[in-house]
Tab-separated table of C-alpha atoms and ligand atoms in Angstrom:
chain	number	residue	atom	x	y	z
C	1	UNK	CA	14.905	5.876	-26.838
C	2	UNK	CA	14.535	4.122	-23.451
C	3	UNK	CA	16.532	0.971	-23.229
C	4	UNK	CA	14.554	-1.865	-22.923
C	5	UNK	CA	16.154	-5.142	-21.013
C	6	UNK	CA	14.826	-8.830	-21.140
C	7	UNK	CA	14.889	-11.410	-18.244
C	8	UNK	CA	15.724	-9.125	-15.230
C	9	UNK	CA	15.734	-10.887	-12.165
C	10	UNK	CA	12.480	-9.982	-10.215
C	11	UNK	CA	12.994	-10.404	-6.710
C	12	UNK	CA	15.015	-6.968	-6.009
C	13	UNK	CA	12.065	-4.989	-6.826
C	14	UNK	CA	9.594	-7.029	-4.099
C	15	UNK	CA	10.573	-6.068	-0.227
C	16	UNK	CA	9.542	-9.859	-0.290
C	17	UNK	CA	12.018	-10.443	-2.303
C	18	UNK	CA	11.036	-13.356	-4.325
C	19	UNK	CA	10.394	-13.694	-7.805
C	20	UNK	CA	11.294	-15.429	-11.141
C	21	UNK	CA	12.815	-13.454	-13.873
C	22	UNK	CA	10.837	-10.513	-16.122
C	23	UNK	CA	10.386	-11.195	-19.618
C	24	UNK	CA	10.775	-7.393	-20.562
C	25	UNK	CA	10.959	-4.084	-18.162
C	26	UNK	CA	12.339	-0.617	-19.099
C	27	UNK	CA	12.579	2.501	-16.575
C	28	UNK	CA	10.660	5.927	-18.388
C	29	UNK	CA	12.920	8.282	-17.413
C	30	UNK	CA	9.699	10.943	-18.253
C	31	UNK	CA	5.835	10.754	-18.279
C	32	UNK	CA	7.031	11.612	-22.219
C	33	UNK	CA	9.252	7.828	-22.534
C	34	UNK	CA	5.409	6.247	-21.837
C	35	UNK	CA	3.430	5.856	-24.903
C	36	UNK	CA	6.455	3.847	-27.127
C	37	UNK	CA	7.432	1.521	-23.847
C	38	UNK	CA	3.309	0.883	-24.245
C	39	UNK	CA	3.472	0.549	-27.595
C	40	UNK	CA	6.453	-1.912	-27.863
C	41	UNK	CA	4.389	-4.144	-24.700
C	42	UNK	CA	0.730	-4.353	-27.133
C	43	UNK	CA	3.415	-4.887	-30.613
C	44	UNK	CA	4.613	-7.870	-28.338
C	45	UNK	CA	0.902	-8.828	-26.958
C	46	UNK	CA	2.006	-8.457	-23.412
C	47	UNK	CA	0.112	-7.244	-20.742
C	48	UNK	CA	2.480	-4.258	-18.508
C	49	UNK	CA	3.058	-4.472	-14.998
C	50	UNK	CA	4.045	-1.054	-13.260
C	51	UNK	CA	6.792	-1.456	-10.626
C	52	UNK	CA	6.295	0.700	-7.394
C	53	UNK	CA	9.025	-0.460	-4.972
C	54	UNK	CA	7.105	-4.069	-4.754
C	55	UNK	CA	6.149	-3.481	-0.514
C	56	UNK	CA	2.830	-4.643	-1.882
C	57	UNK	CA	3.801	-7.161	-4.616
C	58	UNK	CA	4.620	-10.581	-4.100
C	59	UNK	CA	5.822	-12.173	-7.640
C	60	UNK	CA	5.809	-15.694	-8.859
C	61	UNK	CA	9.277	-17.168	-8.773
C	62	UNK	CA	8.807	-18.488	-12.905
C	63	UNK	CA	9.602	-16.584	-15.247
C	64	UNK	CA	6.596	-14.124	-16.412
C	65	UNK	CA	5.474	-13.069	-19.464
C	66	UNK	CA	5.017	-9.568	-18.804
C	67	UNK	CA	6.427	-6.481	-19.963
C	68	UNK	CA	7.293	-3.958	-16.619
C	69	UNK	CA	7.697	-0.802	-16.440
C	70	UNK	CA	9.052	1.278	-13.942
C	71	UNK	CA	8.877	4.913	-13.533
C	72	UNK	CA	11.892	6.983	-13.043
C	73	UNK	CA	10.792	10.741	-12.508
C	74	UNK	CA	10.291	12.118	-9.117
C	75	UNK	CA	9.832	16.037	-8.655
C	76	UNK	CA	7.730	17.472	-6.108
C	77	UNK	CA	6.532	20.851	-6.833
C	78	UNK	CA	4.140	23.042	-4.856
C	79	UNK	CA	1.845	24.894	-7.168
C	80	UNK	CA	-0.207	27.094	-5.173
C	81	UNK	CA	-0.523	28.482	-1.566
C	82	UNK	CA	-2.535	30.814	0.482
C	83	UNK	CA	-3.617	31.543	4.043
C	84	UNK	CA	-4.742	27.929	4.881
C	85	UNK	CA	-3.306	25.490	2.102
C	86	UNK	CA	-1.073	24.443	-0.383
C	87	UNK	CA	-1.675	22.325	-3.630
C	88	UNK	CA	0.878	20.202	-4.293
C	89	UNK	CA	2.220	17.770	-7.545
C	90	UNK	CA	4.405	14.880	-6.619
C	91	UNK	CA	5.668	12.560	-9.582
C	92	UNK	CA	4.546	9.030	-9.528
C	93	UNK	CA	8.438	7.713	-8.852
C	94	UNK	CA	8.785	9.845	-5.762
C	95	UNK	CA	9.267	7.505	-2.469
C	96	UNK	CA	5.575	8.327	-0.507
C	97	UNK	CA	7.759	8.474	2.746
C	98	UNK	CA	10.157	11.125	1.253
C	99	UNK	CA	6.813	13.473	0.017
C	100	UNK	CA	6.083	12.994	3.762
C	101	UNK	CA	9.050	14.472	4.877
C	102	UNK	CA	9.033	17.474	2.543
C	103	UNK	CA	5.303	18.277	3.657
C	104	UNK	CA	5.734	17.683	7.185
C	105	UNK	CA	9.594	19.928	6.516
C	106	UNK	CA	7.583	22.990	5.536
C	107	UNK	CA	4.327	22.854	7.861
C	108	UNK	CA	1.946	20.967	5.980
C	109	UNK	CA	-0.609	18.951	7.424
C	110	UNK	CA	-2.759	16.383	5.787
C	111	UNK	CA	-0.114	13.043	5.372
C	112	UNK	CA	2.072	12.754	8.552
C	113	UNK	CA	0.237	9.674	10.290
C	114	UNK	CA	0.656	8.358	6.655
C	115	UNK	CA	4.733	8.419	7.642
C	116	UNK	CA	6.680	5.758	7.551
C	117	UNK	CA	4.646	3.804	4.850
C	118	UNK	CA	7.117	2.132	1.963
C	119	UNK	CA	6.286	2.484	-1.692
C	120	UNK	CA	5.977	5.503	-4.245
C	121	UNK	CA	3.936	8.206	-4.810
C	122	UNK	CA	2.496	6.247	-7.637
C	123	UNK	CA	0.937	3.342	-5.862
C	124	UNK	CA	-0.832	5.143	-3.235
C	125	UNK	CA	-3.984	6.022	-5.168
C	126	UNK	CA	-3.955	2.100	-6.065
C	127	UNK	CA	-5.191	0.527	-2.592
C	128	UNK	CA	-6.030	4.592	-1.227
C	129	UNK	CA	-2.763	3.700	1.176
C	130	UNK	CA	-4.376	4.525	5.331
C	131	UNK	CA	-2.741	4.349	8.583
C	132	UNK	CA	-3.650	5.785	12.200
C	133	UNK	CA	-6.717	7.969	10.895
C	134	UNK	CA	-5.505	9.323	7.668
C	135	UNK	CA	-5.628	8.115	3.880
C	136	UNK	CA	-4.791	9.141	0.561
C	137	UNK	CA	-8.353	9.852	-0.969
C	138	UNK	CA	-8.567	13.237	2.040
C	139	UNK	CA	-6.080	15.260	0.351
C	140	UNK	CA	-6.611	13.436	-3.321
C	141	UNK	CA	-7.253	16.797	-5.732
C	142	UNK	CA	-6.226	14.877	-9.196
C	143	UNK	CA	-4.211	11.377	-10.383
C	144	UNK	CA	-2.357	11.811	-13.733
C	145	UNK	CA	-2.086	8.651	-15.465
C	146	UNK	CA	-1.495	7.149	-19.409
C	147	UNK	CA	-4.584	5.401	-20.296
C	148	UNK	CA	-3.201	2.373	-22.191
C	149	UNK	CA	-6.459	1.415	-23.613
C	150	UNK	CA	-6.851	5.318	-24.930
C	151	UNK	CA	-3.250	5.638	-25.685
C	152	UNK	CA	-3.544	8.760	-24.445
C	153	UNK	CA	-3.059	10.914	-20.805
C	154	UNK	CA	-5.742	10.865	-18.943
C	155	UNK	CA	-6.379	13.399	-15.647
C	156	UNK	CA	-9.021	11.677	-12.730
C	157	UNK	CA	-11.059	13.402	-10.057
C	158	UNK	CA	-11.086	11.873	-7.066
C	159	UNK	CA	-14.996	10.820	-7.638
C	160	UNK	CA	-13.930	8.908	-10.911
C	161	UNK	CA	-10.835	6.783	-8.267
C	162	UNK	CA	-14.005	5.302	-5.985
C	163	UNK	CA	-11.764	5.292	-3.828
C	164	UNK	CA	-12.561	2.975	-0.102
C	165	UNK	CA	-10.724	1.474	2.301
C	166	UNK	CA	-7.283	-0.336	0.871
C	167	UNK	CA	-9.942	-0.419	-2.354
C	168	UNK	CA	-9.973	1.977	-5.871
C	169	UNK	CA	-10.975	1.792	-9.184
C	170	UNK	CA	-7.306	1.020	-10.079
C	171	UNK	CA	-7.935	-2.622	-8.622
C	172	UNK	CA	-10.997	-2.815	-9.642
C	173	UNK	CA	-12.546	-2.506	-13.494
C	174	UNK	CA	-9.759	0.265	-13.650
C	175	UNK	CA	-6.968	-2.575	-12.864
C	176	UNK	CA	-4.035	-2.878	-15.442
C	177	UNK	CA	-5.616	-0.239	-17.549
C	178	UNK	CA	-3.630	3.025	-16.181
C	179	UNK	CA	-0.362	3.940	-15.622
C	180	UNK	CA	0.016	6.655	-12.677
C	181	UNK	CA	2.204	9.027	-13.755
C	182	UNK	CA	1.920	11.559	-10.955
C	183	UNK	CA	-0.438	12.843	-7.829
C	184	UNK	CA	-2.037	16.379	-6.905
C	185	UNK	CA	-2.841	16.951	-3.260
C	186	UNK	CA	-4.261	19.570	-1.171
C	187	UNK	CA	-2.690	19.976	2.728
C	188	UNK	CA	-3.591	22.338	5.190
C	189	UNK	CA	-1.737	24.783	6.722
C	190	UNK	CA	-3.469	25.159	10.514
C	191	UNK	CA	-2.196	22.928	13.361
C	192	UNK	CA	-2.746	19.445	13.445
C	193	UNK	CA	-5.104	17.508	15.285
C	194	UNK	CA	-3.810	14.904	17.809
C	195	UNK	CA	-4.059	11.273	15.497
C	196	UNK	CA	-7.058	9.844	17.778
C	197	UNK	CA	-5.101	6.499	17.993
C	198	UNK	CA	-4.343	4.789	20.875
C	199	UNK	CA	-1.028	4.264	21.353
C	200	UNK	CA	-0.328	7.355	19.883
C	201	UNK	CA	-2.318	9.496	22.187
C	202	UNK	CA	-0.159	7.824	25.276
C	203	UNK	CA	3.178	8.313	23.924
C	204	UNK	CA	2.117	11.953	22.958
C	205	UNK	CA	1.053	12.111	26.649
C	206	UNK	CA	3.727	10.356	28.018
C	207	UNK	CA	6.427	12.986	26.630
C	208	UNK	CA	4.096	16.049	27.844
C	209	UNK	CA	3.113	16.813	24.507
C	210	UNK	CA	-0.627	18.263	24.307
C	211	UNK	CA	-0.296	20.489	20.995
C	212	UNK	CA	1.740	17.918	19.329
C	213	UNK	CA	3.711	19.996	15.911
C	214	UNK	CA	4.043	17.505	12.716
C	215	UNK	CA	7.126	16.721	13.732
C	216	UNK	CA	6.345	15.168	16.977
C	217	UNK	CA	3.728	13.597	15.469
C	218	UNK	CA	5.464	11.796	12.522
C	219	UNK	CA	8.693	10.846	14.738
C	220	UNK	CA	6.170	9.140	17.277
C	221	UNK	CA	3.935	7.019	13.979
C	222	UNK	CA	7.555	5.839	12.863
C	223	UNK	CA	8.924	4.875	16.117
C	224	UNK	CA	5.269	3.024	16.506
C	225	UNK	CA	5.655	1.401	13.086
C	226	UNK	CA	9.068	0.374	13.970
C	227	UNK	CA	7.633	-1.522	17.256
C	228	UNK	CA	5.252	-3.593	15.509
C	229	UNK	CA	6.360	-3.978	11.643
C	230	UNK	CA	8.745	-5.667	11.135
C	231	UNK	CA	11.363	-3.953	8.660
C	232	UNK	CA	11.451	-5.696	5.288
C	233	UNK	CA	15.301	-4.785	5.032
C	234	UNK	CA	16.250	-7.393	7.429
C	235	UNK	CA	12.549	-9.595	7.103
C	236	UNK	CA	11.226	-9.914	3.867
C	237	UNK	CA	7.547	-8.831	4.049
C	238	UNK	CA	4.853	-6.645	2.470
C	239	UNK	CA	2.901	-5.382	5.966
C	240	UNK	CA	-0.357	-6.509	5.872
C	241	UNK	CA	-0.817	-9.702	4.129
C	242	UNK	CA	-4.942	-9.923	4.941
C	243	UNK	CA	-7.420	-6.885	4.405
C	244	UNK	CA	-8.947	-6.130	7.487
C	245	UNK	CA	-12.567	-7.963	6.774
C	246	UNK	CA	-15.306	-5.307	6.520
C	247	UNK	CA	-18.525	-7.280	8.097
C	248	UNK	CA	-22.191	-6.375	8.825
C	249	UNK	CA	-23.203	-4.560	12.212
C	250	UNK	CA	-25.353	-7.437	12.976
C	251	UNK	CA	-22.166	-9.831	12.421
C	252	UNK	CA	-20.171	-7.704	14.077
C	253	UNK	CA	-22.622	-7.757	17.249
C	254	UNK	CA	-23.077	-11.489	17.078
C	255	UNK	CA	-18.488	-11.716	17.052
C	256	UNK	CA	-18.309	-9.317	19.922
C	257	UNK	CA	-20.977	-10.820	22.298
C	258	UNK	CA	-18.672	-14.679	21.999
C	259	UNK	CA	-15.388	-12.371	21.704
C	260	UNK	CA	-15.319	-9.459	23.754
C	261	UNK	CA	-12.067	-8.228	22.986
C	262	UNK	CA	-12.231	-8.339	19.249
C	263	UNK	CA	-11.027	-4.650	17.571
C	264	UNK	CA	-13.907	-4.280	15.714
C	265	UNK	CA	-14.017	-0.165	14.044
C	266	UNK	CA	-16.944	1.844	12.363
C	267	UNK	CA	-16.577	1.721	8.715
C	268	UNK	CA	-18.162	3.344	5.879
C	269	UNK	CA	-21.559	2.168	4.405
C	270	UNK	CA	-22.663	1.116	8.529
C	271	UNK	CA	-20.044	-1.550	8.213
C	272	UNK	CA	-17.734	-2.776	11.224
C	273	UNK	CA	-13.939	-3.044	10.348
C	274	UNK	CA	-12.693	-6.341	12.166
C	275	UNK	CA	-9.124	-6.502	13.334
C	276	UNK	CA	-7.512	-9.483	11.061
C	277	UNK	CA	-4.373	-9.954	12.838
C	278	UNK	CA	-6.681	-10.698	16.006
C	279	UNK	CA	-8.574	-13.029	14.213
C	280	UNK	CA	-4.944	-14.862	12.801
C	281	UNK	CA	-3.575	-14.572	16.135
C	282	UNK	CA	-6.613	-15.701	17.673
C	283	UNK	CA	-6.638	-18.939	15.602
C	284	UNK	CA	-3.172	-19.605	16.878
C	285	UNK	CA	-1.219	-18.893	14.300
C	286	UNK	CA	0.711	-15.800	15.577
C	287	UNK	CA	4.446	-16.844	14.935
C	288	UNK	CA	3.601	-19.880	13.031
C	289	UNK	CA	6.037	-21.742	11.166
C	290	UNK	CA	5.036	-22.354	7.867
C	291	UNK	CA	6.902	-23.777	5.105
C	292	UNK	CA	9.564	-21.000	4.743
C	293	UNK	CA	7.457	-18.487	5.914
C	294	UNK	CA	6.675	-17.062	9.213
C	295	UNK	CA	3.922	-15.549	10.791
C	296	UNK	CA	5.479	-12.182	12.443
C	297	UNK	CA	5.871	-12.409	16.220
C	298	UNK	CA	4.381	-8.739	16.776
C	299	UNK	CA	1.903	-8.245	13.989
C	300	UNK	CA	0.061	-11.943	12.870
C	301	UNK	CA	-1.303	-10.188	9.836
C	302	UNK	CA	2.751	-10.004	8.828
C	303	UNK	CA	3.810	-13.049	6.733
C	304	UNK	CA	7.887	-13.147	6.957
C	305	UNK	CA	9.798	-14.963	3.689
C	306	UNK	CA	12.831	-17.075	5.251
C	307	UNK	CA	14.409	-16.086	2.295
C	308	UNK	CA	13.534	-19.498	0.622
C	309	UNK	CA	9.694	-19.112	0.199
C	310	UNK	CA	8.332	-20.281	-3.467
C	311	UNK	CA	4.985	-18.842	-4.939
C	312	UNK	CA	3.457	-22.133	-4.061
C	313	UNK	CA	4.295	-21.876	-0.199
C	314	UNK	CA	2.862	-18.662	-0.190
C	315	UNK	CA	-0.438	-19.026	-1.721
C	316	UNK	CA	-0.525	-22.259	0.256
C	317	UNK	CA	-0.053	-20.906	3.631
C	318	UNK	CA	-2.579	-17.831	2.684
C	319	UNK	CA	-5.060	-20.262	1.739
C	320	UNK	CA	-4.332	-22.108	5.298
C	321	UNK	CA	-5.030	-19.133	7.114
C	322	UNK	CA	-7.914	-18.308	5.625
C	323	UNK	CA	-8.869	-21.709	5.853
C	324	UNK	CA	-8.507	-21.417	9.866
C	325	UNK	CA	-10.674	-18.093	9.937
C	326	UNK	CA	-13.222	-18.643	8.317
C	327	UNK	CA	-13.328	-22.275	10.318
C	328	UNK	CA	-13.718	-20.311	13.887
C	329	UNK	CA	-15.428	-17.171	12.853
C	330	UNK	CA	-17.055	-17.626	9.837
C	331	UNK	CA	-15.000	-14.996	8.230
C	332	UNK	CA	-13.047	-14.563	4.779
C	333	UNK	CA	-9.814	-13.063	4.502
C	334	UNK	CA	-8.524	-11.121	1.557
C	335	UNK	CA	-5.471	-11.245	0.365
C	336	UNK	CA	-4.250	-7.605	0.224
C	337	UNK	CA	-1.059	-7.752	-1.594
C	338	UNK	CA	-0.774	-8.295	-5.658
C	339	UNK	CA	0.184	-11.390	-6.577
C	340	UNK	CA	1.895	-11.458	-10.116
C	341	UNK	CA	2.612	-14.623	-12.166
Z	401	LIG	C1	6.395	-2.907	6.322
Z	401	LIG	C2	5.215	-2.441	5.489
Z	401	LIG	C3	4.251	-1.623	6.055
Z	401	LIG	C4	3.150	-1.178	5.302
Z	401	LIG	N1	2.232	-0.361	5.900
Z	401	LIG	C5	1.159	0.072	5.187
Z	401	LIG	C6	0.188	0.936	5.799
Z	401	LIG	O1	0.301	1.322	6.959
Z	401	LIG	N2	-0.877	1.336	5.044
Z	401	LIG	C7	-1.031	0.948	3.737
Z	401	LIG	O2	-2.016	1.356	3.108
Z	401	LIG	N3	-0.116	0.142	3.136
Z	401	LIG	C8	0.962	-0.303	3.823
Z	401	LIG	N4	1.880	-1.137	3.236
Z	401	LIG	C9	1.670	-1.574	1.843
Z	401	LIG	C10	2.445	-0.736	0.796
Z	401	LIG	O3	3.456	0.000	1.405
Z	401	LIG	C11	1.523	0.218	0.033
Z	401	LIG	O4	0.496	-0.495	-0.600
Z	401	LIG	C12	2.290	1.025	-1.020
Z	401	LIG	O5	1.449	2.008	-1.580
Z	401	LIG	C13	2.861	0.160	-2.138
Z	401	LIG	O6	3.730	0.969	-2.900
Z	401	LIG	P1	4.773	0.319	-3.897
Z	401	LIG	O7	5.391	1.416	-4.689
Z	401	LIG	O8	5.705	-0.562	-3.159
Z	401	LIG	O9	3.789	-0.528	-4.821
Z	401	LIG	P2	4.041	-1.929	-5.512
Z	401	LIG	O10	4.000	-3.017	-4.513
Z	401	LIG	O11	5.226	-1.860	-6.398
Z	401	LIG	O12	2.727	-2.011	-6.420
Z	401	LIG	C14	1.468	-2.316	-5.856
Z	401	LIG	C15	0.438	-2.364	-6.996
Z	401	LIG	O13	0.287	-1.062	-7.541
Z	401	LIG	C16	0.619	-1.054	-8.934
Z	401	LIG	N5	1.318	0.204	-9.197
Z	401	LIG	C17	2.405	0.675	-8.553
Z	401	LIG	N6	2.732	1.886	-9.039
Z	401	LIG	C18	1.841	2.166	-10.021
Z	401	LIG	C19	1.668	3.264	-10.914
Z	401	LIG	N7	2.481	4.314	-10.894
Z	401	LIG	N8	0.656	3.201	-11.813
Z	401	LIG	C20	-0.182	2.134	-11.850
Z	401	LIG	N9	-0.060	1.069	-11.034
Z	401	LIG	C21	0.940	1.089	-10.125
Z	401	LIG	C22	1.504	-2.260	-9.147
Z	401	LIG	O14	1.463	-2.679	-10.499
Z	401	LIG	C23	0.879	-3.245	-8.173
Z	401	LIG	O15	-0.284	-3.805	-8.734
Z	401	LIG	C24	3.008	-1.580	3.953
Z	401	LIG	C25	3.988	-2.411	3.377
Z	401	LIG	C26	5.092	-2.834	4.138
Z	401	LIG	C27	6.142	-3.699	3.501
């Protein structure tokens, strides 16, 4: 029987570290310890929140009426292999950086511009995690999860995830309803590309490097991420605070005729990616002093918690910026991280 605790402080497990105090949470030390934790939160009436590591979770600082679960089981196992790949199962508690590692370790290519990013295994599928050209949903095969509306285990295909950019069907009509319990991926086993980034290609460059191994390549994404992120160890954050907007072609034409030097990306669907930290920084706010919170000097989409934040100054100050976009460029900003109260 898995212990279960009542009124655990929240803020340890948000790299923003605030947060009021959880009215129930348990850790399943097995997929198996699931269905009675469930069972006890619907006996109770209360909805279940699944802790990751909190980079993208920004709590209330009340108390909340919740019942949260996290998940303690981490194995990686590799389950097939041939000439070109490998099919791999990761457990849902298993740090996403550390199933870089191992991958990128044994010469398997599919994840290592994905380096670096904090979290678990668990909540990648849930906003289809991306950085510098690659993203969960390319080497998704299948997401185990308990259905908690079924009661039962449930195995999804990567066509039933709808998976888009920072977008699935876990925050969307799938949201709340499934508890990730573990991943399946497919990597490749022939040489990598170069990550068509810049910034990346230079430094590859710069060190001679024109067949760059996965190892060059995921020591040069971390040292990049380490220039412009700020680490939440020392700056309480949760990376991107704003979705990069996705906005017509015709929009996007109209921004970059009065703006030249906006970042604006192909996206999928003949949609134009706009950069939102230009947009914040552009509006002046790059290292803005709000009330306890600070917009990062490097990255503006980076909101930093003085340690003294409340919920209120946060949703405040996100509903200022927002506020100031869409005053200047006609633009609205999405909040990407959870907010739980
Ligand atoms: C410095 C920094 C840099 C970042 N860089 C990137 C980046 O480059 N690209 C990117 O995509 N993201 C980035 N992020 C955001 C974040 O790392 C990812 O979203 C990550 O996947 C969150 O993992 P987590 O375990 O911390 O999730 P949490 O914040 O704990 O949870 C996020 C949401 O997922 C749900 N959830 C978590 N686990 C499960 C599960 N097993 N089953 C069901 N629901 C679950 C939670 O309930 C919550 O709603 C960054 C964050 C930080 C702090």
């Amino acid at each position: 029987m898995t212990p279960i605790l009542e009124n655990i402080p929240l803020a340890p497990h948000s790299t923003f570290r605030l947060g009021g105090l959880a009215r129930y949470f348990a850790e399943a030390g097995s997929p198996a310890a699931i269905p009675e934790l469930v069972a006890f939160a619907q006996k109770k009436n209360l909805p279940i929140h699944v802790l990751g590591e909190g980079s993208n979770t920004i709590f209330s600082d009340a108390a909340i009426n919740k019942f949260f679960l996290k998940l303690g089981f981490d194995a990686i196992r590799e389950i097939r292999k041939d000439q070109t790949e490998v099919v791999i199962e990761i457990e849902a508690g298993v740090s996403w950086d550390k199933a870089v590692a191992w991958s990128v370790e044994r010469g398997y290519q599919g994840i290592e511009t994905l380096s670096g990013i904090p979290g678990t295994v668990g909540a990648a599928p849930i906003q289809n995690i991306g950085a510098y050209g690659q993203e969960f949903a390319n080497v998704a095969v299948e997401i185990r999860a308990y259905d908690i509306e079924s009661s039962s285990p449930i195995v999804l295909r990567p066509k039933d995830c709808e998976f888009g950019y920072r977008i699935s069907v876990f925050k969307k009509s799938g949201r709340g309803r499934y508890i990730i319990t573990g991943v399946t991926i497919r990597l490749s086993l022939l040489p990598p590309a170069i990550p068509a980034y810049p910034g990346i290609k230079e430094k590859l460059a710069s060190e001679g490097i024109s067949s760059p191994s996965l190892q060059d390549i995921r020591r040069i994404i971390l040292a990049t991420r380490a220039e412009k992120l700020p680490d939440p160890r020392k700056y309480p954050n949760v990376g991107s605070f704003f979705e990069n907007p996705l906005i017509s072609q015709a929009q996007a034409e109209k921004l970059k005729r009065n703006y030249p030097n906006l970042p604006i990306f192909p996206a999928s669907g003949g949609k134009a990616k706009v950069s939102a930290g230009w947009l914040i920084d552009a509006c002046g706010l790059k290292e803005k002093d709000f009330d306890h919170l600070h917009v990062d000097k490097r990255n503006a989409l980076v909101l930093v918690n003085d340690g003294s934040a409340t919920f209120q100054t946060v949703i405040e100050t996100a509903q200022e910026i927002i506020k100031s976009v869409r005053t200047k460029f006609g633009i609205e900003l999405e909040i990407e991280p959870d907010l739980v109260s």
